[in-house]
XYZ file of C-alpha atoms in Angstrom:
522
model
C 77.290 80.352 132.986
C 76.811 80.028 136.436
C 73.780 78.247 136.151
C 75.871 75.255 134.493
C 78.642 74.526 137.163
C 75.538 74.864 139.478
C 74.245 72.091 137.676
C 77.683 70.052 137.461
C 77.940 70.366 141.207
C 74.750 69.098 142.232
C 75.049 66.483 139.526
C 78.196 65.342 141.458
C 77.130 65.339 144.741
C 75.088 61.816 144.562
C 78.090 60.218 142.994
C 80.168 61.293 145.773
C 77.781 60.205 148.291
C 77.907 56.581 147.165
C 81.257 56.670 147.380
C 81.932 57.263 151.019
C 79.211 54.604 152.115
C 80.555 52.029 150.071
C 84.302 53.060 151.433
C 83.179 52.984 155.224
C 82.309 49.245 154.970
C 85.552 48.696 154.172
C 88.904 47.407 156.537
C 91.500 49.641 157.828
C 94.128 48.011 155.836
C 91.722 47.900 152.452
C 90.768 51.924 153.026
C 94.544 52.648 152.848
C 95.644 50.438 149.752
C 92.712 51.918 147.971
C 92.554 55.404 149.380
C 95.215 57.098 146.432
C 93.230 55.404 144.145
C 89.810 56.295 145.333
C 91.356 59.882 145.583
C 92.690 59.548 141.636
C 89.478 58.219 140.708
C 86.884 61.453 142.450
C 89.340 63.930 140.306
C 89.244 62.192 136.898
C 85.446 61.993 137.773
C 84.888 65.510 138.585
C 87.373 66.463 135.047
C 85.390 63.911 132.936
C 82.035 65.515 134.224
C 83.082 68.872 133.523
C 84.586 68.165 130.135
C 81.212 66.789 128.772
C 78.861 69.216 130.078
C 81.264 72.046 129.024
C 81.138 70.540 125.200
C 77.311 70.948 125.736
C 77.367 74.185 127.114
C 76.910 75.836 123.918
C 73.716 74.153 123.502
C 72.627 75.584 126.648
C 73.569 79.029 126.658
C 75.297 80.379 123.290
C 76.379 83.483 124.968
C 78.635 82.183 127.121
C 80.997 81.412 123.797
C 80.781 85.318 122.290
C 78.614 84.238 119.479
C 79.341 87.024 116.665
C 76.996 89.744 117.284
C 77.229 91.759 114.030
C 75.378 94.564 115.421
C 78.669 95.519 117.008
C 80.873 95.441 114.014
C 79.099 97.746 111.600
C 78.080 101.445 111.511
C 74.849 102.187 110.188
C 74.407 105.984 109.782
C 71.095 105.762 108.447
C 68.832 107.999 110.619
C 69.085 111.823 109.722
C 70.034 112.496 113.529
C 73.089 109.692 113.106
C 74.322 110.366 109.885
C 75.377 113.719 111.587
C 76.535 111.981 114.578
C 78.786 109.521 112.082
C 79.130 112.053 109.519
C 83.388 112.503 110.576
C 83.251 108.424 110.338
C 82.038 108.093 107.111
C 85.116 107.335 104.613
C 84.457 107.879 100.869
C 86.668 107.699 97.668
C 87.825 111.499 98.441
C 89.647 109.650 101.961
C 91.496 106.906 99.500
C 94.533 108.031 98.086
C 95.946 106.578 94.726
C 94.255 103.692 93.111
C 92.782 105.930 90.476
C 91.776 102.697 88.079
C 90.221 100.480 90.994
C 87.710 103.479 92.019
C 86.545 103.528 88.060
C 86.084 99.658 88.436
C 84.286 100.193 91.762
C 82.252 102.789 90.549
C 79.285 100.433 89.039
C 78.862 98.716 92.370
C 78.271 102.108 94.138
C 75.816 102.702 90.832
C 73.886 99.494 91.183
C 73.270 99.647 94.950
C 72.112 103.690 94.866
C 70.218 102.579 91.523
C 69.428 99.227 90.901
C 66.055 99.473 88.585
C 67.880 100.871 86.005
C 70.123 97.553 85.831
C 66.739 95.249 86.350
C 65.836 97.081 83.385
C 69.012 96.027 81.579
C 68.599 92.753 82.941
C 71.434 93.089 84.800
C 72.351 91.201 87.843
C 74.639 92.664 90.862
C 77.579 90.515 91.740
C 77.121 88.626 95.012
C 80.400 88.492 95.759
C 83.432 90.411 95.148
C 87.388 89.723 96.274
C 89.980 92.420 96.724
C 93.522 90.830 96.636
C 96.759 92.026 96.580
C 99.788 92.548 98.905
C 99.401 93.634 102.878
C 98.668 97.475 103.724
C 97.622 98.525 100.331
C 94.129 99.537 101.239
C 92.071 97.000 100.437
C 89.841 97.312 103.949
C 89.670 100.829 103.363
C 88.188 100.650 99.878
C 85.788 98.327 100.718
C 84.948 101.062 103.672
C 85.109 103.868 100.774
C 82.374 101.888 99.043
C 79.382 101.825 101.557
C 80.003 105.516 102.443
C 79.513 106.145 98.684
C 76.458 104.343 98.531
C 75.568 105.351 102.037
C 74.525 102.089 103.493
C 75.469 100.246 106.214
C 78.965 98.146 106.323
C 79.541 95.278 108.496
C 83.407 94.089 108.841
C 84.576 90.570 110.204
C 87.678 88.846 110.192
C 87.510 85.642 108.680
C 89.913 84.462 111.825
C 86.331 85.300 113.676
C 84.593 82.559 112.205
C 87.656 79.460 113.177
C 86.357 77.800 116.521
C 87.642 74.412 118.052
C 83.872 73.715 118.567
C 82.435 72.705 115.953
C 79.522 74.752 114.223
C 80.144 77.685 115.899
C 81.389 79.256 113.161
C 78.992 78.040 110.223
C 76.346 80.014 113.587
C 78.355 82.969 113.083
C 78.184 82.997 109.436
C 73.750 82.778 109.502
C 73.513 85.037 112.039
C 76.163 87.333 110.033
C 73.445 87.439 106.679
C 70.270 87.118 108.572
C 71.276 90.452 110.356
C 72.997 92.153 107.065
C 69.431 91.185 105.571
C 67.426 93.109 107.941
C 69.833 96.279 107.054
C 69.856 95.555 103.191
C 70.793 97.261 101.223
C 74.570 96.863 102.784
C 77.758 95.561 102.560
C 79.727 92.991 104.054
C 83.772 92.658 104.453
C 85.280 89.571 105.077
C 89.322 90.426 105.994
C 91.421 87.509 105.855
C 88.906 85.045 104.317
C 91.631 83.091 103.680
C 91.654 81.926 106.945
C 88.204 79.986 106.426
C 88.004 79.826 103.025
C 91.260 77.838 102.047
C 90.311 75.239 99.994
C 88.684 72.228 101.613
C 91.316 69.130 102.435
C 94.255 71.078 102.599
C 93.361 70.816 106.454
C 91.303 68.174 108.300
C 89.615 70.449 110.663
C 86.020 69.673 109.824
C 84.931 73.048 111.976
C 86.253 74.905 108.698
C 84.803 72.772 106.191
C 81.176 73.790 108.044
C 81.843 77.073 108.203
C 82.873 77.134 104.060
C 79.963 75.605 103.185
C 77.725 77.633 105.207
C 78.726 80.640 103.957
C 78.778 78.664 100.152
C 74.851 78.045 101.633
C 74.391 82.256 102.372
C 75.859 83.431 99.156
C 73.400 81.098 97.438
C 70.406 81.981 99.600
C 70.274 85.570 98.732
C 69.657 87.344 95.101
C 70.522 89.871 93.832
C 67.844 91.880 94.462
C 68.257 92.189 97.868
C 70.775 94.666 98.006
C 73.318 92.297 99.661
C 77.104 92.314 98.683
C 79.877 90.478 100.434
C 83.361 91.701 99.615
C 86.287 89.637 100.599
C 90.234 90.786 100.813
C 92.570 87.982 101.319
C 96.757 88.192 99.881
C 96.489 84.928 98.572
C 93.439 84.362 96.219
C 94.809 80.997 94.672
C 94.651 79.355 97.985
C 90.844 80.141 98.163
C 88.359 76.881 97.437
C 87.770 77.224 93.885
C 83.829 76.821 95.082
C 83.661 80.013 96.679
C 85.182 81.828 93.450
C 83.220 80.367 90.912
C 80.613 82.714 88.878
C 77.228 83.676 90.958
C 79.562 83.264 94.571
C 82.631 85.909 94.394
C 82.683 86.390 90.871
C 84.342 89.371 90.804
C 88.174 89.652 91.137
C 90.132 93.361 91.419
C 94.114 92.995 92.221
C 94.279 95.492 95.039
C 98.668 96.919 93.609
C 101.199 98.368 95.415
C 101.111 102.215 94.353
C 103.061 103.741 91.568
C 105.311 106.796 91.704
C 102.549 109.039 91.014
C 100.071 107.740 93.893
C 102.822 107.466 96.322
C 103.098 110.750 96.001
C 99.179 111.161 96.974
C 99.589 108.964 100.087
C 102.606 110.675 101.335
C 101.235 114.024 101.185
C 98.110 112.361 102.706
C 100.305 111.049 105.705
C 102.196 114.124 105.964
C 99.534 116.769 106.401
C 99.713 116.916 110.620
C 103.302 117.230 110.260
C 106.328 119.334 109.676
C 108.811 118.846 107.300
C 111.887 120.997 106.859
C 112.357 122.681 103.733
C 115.198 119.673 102.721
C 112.568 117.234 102.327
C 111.191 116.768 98.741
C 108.266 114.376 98.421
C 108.856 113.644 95.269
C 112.068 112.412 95.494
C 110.911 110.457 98.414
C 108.447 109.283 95.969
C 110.641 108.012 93.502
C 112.647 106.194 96.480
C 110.075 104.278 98.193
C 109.327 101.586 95.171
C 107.579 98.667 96.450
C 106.066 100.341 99.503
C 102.706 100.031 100.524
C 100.423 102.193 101.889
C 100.748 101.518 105.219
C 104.668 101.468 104.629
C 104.758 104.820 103.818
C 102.507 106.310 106.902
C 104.756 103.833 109.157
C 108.067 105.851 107.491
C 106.415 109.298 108.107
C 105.886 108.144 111.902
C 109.118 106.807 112.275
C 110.681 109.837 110.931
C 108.505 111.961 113.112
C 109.574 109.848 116.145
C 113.431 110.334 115.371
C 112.581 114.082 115.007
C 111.283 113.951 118.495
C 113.802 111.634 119.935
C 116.518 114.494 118.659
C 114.557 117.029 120.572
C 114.290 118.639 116.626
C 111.254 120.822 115.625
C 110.716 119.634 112.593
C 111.422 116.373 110.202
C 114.261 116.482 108.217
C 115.766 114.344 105.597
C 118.174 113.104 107.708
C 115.343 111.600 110.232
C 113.365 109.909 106.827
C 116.620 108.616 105.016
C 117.205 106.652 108.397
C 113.866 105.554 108.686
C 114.132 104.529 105.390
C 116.742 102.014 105.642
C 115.568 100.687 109.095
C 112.274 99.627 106.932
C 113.637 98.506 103.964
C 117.243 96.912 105.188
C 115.075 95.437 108.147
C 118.196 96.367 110.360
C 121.329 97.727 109.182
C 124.900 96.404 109.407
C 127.847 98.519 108.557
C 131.188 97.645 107.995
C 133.428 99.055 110.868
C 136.758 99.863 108.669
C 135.913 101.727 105.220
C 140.173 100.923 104.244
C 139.426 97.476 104.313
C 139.276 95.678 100.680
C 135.922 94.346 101.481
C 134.420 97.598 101.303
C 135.995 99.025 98.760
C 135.061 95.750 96.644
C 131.327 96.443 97.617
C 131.174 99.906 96.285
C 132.864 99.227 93.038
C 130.546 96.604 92.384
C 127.454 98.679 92.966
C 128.774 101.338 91.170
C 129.305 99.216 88.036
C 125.526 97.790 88.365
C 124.172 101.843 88.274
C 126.810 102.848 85.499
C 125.887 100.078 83.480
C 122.286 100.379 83.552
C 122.423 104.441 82.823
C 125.056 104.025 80.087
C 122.829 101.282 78.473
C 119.319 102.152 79.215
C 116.785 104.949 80.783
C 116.354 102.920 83.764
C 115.870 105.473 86.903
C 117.763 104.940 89.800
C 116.374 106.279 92.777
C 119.228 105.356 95.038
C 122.442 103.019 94.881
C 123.615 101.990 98.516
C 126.566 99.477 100.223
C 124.962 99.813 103.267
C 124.640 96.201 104.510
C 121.778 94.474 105.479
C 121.128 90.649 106.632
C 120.143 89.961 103.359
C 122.828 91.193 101.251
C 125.713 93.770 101.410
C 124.354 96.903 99.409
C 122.398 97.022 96.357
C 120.958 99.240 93.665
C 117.504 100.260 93.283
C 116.407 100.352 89.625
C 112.445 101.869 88.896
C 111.496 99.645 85.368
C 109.084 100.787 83.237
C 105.642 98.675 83.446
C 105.914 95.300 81.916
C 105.587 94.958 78.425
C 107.305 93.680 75.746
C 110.931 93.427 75.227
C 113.333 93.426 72.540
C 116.507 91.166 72.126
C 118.708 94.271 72.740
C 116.461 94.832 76.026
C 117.455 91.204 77.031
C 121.210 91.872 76.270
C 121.084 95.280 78.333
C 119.542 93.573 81.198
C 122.248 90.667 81.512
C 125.211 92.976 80.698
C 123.840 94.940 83.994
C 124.136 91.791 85.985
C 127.608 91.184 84.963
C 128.660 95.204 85.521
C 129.234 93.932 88.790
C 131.124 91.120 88.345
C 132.984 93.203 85.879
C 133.752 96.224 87.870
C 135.318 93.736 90.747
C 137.966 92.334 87.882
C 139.062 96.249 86.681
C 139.551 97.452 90.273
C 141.896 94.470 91.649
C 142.899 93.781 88.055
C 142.989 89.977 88.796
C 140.466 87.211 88.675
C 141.275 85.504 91.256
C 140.251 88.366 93.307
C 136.833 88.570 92.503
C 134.069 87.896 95.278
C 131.098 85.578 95.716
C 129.080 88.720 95.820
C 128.077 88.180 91.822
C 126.176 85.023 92.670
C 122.651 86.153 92.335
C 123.625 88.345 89.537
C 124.999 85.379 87.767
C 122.052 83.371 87.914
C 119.738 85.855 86.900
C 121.574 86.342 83.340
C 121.827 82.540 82.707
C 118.068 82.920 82.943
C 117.620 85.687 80.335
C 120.356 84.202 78.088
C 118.548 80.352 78.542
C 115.237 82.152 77.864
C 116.994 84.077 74.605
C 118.131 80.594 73.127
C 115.286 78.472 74.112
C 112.379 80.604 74.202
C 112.416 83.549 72.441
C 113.904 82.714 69.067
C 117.036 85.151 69.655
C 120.316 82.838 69.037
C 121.590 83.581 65.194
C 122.756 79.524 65.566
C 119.998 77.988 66.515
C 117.135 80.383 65.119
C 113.694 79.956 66.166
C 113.568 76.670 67.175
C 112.659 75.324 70.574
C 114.865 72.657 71.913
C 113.095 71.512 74.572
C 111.863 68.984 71.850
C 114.789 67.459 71.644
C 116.057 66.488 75.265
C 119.323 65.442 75.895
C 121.132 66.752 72.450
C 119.012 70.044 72.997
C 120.104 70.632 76.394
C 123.652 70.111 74.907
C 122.989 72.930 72.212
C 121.842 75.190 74.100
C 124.613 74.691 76.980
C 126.986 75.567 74.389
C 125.157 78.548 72.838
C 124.980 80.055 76.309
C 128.356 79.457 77.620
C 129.252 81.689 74.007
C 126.541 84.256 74.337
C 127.903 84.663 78.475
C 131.392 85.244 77.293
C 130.539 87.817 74.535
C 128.489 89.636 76.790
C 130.600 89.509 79.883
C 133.608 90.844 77.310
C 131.672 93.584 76.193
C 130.470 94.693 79.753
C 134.109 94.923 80.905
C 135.406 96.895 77.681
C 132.425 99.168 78.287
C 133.403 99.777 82.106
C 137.297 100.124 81.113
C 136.283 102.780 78.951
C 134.536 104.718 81.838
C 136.812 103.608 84.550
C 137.450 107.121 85.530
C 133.586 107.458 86.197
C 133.180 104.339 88.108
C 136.109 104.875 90.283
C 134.299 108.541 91.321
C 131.190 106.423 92.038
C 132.659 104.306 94.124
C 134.831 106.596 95.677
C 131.172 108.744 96.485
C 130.074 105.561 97.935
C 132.780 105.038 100.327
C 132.424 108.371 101.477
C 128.583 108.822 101.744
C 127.357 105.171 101.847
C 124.328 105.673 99.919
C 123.860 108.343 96.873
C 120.706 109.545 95.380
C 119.806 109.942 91.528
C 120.567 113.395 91.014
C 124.306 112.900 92.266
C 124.461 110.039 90.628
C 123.588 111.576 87.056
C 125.868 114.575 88.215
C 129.072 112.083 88.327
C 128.024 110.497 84.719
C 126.637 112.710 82.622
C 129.036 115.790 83.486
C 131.938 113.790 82.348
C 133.452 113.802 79.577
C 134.497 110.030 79.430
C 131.651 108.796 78.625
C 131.849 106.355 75.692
């Protein structure tokens, strides 16, 4: 590095000595009309001289632009002496909690690279490539981590964010001297995190530095067989934006969805996360378990540690529920708002609309319902949180359930202020989801007794028309129904919301307590 601005200067020197002999020969009066612009010209010299050499300096001396140097981004505990040295760095399956179905699918890799004559024999080839995808924080680096130290070979891990340079072909660099090291090491592994950062699909951006670096690595995957022991995994959140060359068969060939956990492995990762810390003897897991839908992995650690910091902050010696239920909200509200007055009509409104949405859906259907809160956030003023069973398919009575639920809210607005007028805007989103069941009923699924199974989408303008008028009909009915169903239970829904305005948020248990130990239930 030094070396090169030695070279600049001297460079410079001669160029500057021409100029002051040619600018002595000059009049007094000439030297100072041109001496601002002889002054302007020696710096925009200098910065053009600079500028050029410096886009050369790569050339020169590669290390001066921290060329990729793989051997510092993998761990290769192959040596007796340093597998005992790494042995409390090694991750395996046993470290991965949940995900029971992805380790089965993951299993043959581990098989092929520990035994790969028996496959030969088979005829058999190991995928090249292989792409982990799925939502943020649900493992997918660690997996890929869990794989190597089952097959106990080395792992090298890059970002694909390393490869993006403004200097073009410093990347596609990285990516050769990425393989030609991983090749000397083979059999191993290599992660990619992020590859959609270089491997978007090529003219969705008109830096040509990325379009290298694809098809170098397009170049690598090709280069190597099978045989050599080589296999690139890649995680990335959005796989469809990935160039549709590097996911074709014999390239990354393999796709495994990467889920958020179900109710059963959240349970594994939060007693995982909990084991260096105490809990107080109010805090069931398994409740927490059932409340936490939609979390990832690293969600749930970051709502341990967050509880365990608001334990600490209260000068408490161990984590209560208290500490996690506020945690809780702070993650999944993303920052809480809470009306000042519970008197005023707004609030009241907002609990008796909730409380229709959970009475609803446990009067009609065996949804669970982990938790049913009018604790406002800045995306809404409360809300209930239902836990469906997987996807599947579903009957017309199903369908009618689901968009009888939307209206409970609606519904249970009108039988507290006993006026229409007085309903809110709060139904909105409710609304539009059951036009979309009730359009899909009519038009898709065959389930209007008027129409029958026809689909009048073929018939444009006087379709449209039909089914306008069968769904205007089928909301009515439903709508009807869902309000004669809450009337009859009034006296439930009025202690739900009542529990609501007291307590803010209410868990399952108490919920089922209120319902099912009355005796108005129709």
């Amino acid at each position: 590095m030094f070396k090169n601005r030695f070279r600049t200067i001297f460079f410079f020197i001669p160029f500057i000595a021409i100029l002051i002999v040619f600018y002595s020969f000059l009049g007094n009066e000439v030297k100072t009309s041109l001496k601002p612009y002889v002054i302007t010209g020696i710096i925009l010299s200098f910065l053009y001289i600079l500028s050029k050499r410096g886009k050369h300096a790569y050339t020169e001396n590669p290390s001066s632009f921290n060329v990729l140097s793989p051997s510092n981004v993998y761990k290769i505990p192959s040596k007796a002496n340093e597998e005992a040295d790494e042995e409390e760095d090694v991750i395996t399956f046993k470290d991965v909690a949940g995900h029971k179905e992805v380790k089965k699918d993951l299993k043959f890799l581990i098989d092929f690279m520990k035994n790969p004559e028996k496959y030969r024999k088979m005829g058999a080839r190991m995928p090249k490539g292989v792409i982990f995808y799925g939502p943020p924080g649900t493992g997918k680096t660690l997996l890929a981590k869990a794989i190597a130290g089952e097959a106990k070979v080395p792992f090298f891990s890059v970002s694909g964010s390393d490869f993006v340079e403004k200097y073009v072909g410093v990347g596609a660099k990285r990516v050769r001297e990425l393989f030609k090291k991983a090749r000397e090491k083979a059999p191993c592994i290599i992660f990619i995190d992020e590859i959609d950062a270089v491997g978007r699909q090529r003219g969705q951006t008109e830096n040509s530095e990325v379009d290298q670096t694809i098809n170098a690595l397009l170049t690598e995957l090709d280069g190597f067989n099978s045989s050599e022991g080589i296999v690139v995994i890649a995680a990335t959140n959005r796989v469809d934006m990935l160039d549709s060359a590097l996911t074709r068969p014999g390239r990354f060939d393999r796709h495994i969805a990467i889920p958020l956990p179900e109710q059963e492995e959240r349970l594994e990762l939060l007693k995982l996360h909990s084991k260096n810390k105490k809990l107080g003897a109010d805090v069931s897991l398994e409740k927490l378990a059932k409340m936490t839908i939609g979390f990832s992995g690293a969600d749930l650690e970051n709502l341990l540690n967050e509880s365990a910091i608001l334990a600490v902050s209260r000068e408490k010696e161990e984590i209560t529920m208290e500490e996690i239920d506020e945690a809780l909200f702070k993650i999944i509200l993303k920052g809480n708002k809470k009306p000042n007055d519970k008197n005023s009509e707004d609030y009241k409104l907002i609990a008796y609309h909730e409380a229709g949405h959970a009475l609803c859906a446990k009067l009609l259907t065996n949804k669970s319902i982990p938790k049913v809160t009018i604790i406002g956030s800045t995306s809404g003023a409360g809300g209930v949180t239902f836990m469906t069973p997987k996807d599947g398919l579903h009957t017309k009575e199903d369908l009618i359930n689901e968009i009888k639920i939307s209206y409970a809210g609606r519904a249970a607005e009108y039988l507290y202020t006993k006026n229409i007028n007085r309903v809110t805007t709060g139904a909105a989103q409710d609304i539009k989801q059951a036009t979309n069941y009730i359009i899909k009923m009519i038009n898709e699924f065959g389930m209007n007794d008027e129409i029958g199974m026809i689909d009048l989408s073929y018939f444009k303008s006087s379709g449209e028309r039909e089914v306008l008028r069968e769904a205007i009909k089928l909301s009515k009915q439903l709508y009807e129904e869902t309000v004669e169903l809450l009337r009859k239970n009034y006296d439930i829904l009025r202690r739900i919301a009542e529990r609501l305005i007291e307590k803010e948020t209410i868990l399952e248990d108490e919920l089922d307590s209120l319902i099912f130990n009355s005796y108005a239930i129709a």
